[in-house]
Amino acid sequence: MLSKRRSPGKNRLTITALVATAALIPLAACSSGGSSSSSSVAAPSTSASSSSSSSASASPSTTPVLAGGNCSSSAAHITFWAWVPGMSRAVTEFNSTHPDVCVTLQDPGAGSGEYVPLDNALKAGTGAPDVAEVEFDLLPSYEIQHYLVNLVPYGANKYKSLFASWAWNQVTQGSGVYAMPSDFGPMGFYYDQATLSKYHITPPTTWADFATAAEKLHSANPKAYLINFPANDPQWLMDLMAQAGAWPFKYTGGANLTINWTGPAQQKFASFWQKLLDDHAVAAITDLSTEMNTDMDNGTFGAALYSAWAPSYFAPNVKKSMGQWRAAPLPQWSAGAAVGTDWGGSTYPVFSQSKHPAQAAEFSEWLTATDQSWNIVKTPPSSLFPTYLPTLQSPSFKALAYPISGSSQPNQVFSAGALSIPLTTWPPFMTQVLTQGGTTFGGVVTGKETLAQAFAAFQQQEVSYAKAQGFNVSTS
Amino acid sequence: MSETALRPSAGVATRPSTPGRRHRRSAYARRRGRSGLAFVTPFMIIFTLFMVAPLGYAIYQSLYTTKLIGGTRYSGFANYSTVLHSGEFWSGVIRVIIFGGIQIPIMLAIAIFFATIFDLGVAKWGPVFRAVYFIPFAVPIVVSSLMWGFLLDPAYGPFNRLMNAVGFNNFNWLSPNLMLPSIIIIAIWEWTGYTCIIMYTALKSVPRDVVEAAILDDTPLWKIILRIKLPMVRPAIIMLVFINSIGAMQLFIEPTILNNYQAGVVTDTWTPVINIYTTSISNGEYQLGAAMAVVLAVVIIAISVASLAFRNRRREFR
């Protein structure tokens, strides 16, 4: 019973406060006063290879099983998560030729659609798959938390010579091999032949020529640009920095980390691109978006700095420029050099929660290091670009023709670029880098700040994040 | 109610009772109490399991910090200190307060205007229009945001082309200065119908005799509405302000989806809930996110209770 000594007004206020607090709990589901539909759209970057790409976060236990499930009960059951389209064909082939292993494939969605439930399951200690598709840039994030099984005891090293050296370097840490590399994206200068010849431009061989060509095209047609420069796609940006010798991270395991976005090489890179942005010789819109695809098709963009896998995202939008798209090597910083770079790509690690690591390793090795598997996954709809040398260097693969490229053979260029990719190391918190970078570099897209200013701000943000996470950070 | 036993007065038979002991409730009252408890128990179990327990766990987690190097350690109020000192968090809070402060009054004004019209019965096909106005509420917020995103798209959206045709060059509804006003417009579109229905129902419950007395007194129409009917539906208005201010402070879906149509404007700390989401999911700093959520909850409680208390006190002096 409430005592009579308190004034009625105070009583009412107390009750109101209690009611308000309690009401917050059910109303926690309201957002903007609404239903609790939560979308899982995460980061600004919509780069397809970025781990923070937006996608539905369906829990894998509710997504349909795409392959497997018909095996004998004595077989070792392996759960496999991957979003590559058409992967079920490879799984079915494996299951039919390996009766002692039963692989069940689930597709939780691309990028964060898989990574969020995967991270939750790994943290919780149960529910993680045996094998899953993990992109190169995220491997250190899983290695540092000891979530990955070392595949050396399962015979991984005998496949070393079958892979492009850059790819093998990415999956090793120290003396351990923590994943099997699968596909990647060597970059090239991907151009619309009709548009470029209309403005009398030939594919530039150096970046200086590139700048000249970009200025020339834009002054001839103020509504057109040579390329789109998606500054807010940190992964794409970093890949170009790798080619320029301006890679901003160094991490080889443990607690020591180098972060350098403001060194001389980085500043030279920033000022090169800032000049083109200031002159409006390049545009800055979201990467791999419908808008960019439309603009490429209708001639607003004459070319793109694309990877081997990017055309498959672009191809469905091609109408006017069908058959016109060609590949040329990336422009170089010094004439006569032949430095490539890579954009994205996936690996297939085995997770420490797996109850059948030997069979899981066997599946991962079969999927990535055998001709039987590659003969399936190099074809549509998977269309993976192999790190596996026997396929990568086979004449038939290099001679593949694509409808949007007419009679030209783009794989010749991409395969050649595959063997000269500079070695790079990713920091063990790439999701944070990509999300933060999407925001920090967003100001460059809207013209609010220069690339150099964004780099300086980003340097500060990353150093303070890394220090807060307990790393010993050096800046050069 | 008095705590002491009733004194038996002369001539009236009362139950004997020891001084200082409360009356025992009758068997009927006790049975009613038990069955009431039985009905409430399932809800209380679910409520505790899915609302109270996670809330408590979040508060507990917010006292720890997990680092990639070093693992999980008790950190006391360090996370709260980080949040309180975070300029980006507070500018996000200011942003949603501005959002609510503009969106709610405009929405209420429009909704009350239409509810009054419906209540007066002057609109033909009133029920049809009421249903039409309610339709935006039936559209899930994600879908509305996607739809509005296409309409406001900087490159190919019709609204932009309209503004260009009218004479503004390179108009962008999703530019940094116009993103919040665009979201205000979207939120008003989403919620006015729902608010209108609630106000209409409240207006319909105003007793007719009061209005008829006012009509007999030759009161002009605008005075009837503003001075008689609206004050009588004040509780409904208070409730709408209260609920909408809680919802407005949790703005998340519209900016997150519009971000896909215009890069670089909605940063990862643009609203407090976006900040919490980024901190927890992208940065992996769940404990800091939990602390942020607790601080946000306290701010929301303070603002909504403040609005309630303000209204209540005014009522008491009438």
mmCIF file of N, CA, C and O in Angstrom, chain B residues 39 47 52 85 87 101 181 183 257 259 285 310:
data_model
loop_
_atom_site.group_PDB
_atom_site.id
_atom_site.type_symbol
_atom_site.label_atom_id
_atom_site.label_comp_id
_atom_site.label_asym_id
_atom_site.label_seq_id
_atom_site.Cartn_x
_atom_site.Cartn_y
_atom_site.Cartn_z
ATOM 1 N N PHE B 39 -3.561 -17.083 -15.351
ATOM 2 C CA PHE B 39 -3.664 -16.537 -16.703
ATOM 3 C C PHE B 39 -2.447 -15.692 -17.061
ATOM 4 O O PHE B 39 -2.030 -15.664 -18.202
ATOM 5 N N PHE B 47 7.730 -13.252 -21.129
ATOM 6 C CA PHE B 47 8.238 -11.898 -20.973
ATOM 7 C C PHE B 47 9.605 -11.916 -20.294
ATOM 8 O O PHE B 47 10.551 -11.266 -20.720
ATOM 9 N N VAL B 52 13.161 -9.637 -20.272
ATOM 10 C CA VAL B 52 13.888 -9.214 -19.073
ATOM 11 C C VAL B 52 15.276 -9.853 -19.027
ATOM 12 O O VAL B 52 16.276 -9.189 -18.775
ATOM 13 N N HIS B 85 31.590 9.841 -23.793
ATOM 14 C CA HIS B 85 32.536 10.788 -24.369
ATOM 15 C C HIS B 85 32.525 10.768 -25.888
ATOM 16 O O HIS B 85 33.291 11.488 -26.515
ATOM 17 N N GLY B 87 31.593 11.789 -29.248
ATOM 18 C CA GLY B 87 30.888 12.884 -29.925
ATOM 19 C C GLY B 87 29.944 12.368 -30.985
ATOM 20 O O GLY B 87 28.856 12.901 -31.180
ATOM 21 N N GLY B 101 11.414 15.769 -33.398
ATOM 22 C CA GLY B 101 10.850 17.073 -33.094
ATOM 23 C C GLY B 101 10.157 17.714 -34.283
ATOM 24 O O GLY B 101 9.242 18.509 -34.133
ATOM 25 N N PRO B 181 15.555 15.633 -44.112
ATOM 26 C CA PRO B 181 14.207 16.038 -44.542
ATOM 27 C C PRO B 181 13.514 14.977 -45.390
ATOM 28 O O PRO B 181 12.314 14.746 -45.219
ATOM 29 N N ILE B 183 13.885 11.762 -45.162
ATOM 30 C CA ILE B 183 13.440 10.698 -44.261
ATOM 31 C C ILE B 183 12.242 11.168 -43.441
ATOM 32 O O ILE B 183 11.338 10.378 -43.136
ATOM 33 N N ILE B 257 18.548 1.775 -45.545
ATOM 34 C CA ILE B 257 18.202 1.363 -46.903
ATOM 35 C C ILE B 257 18.493 2.477 -47.896
ATOM 36 O O ILE B 257 19.015 2.229 -48.980
ATOM 37 N N ASN B 259 20.782 4.475 -47.799
ATOM 38 C CA ASN B 259 22.229 4.509 -47.990
ATOM 39 C C ASN B 259 22.652 3.761 -49.248
ATOM 40 O O ASN B 259 23.671 4.078 -49.855
ATOM 41 N N GLU B 285 32.349 -5.298 -31.464
ATOM 42 C CA GLU B 285 32.472 -4.843 -30.077
ATOM 43 C C GLU B 285 31.096 -4.910 -29.423
ATOM 44 O O GLU B 285 30.438 -3.900 -29.183
ATOM 45 N N PHE B 310 5.131 16.483 -18.156
ATOM 46 C CA PHE B 310 4.746 17.825 -18.546
ATOM 47 C C PHE B 310 3.241 17.907 -18.750
ATOM 48 O O PHE B 310 2.551 18.789 -18.259
#
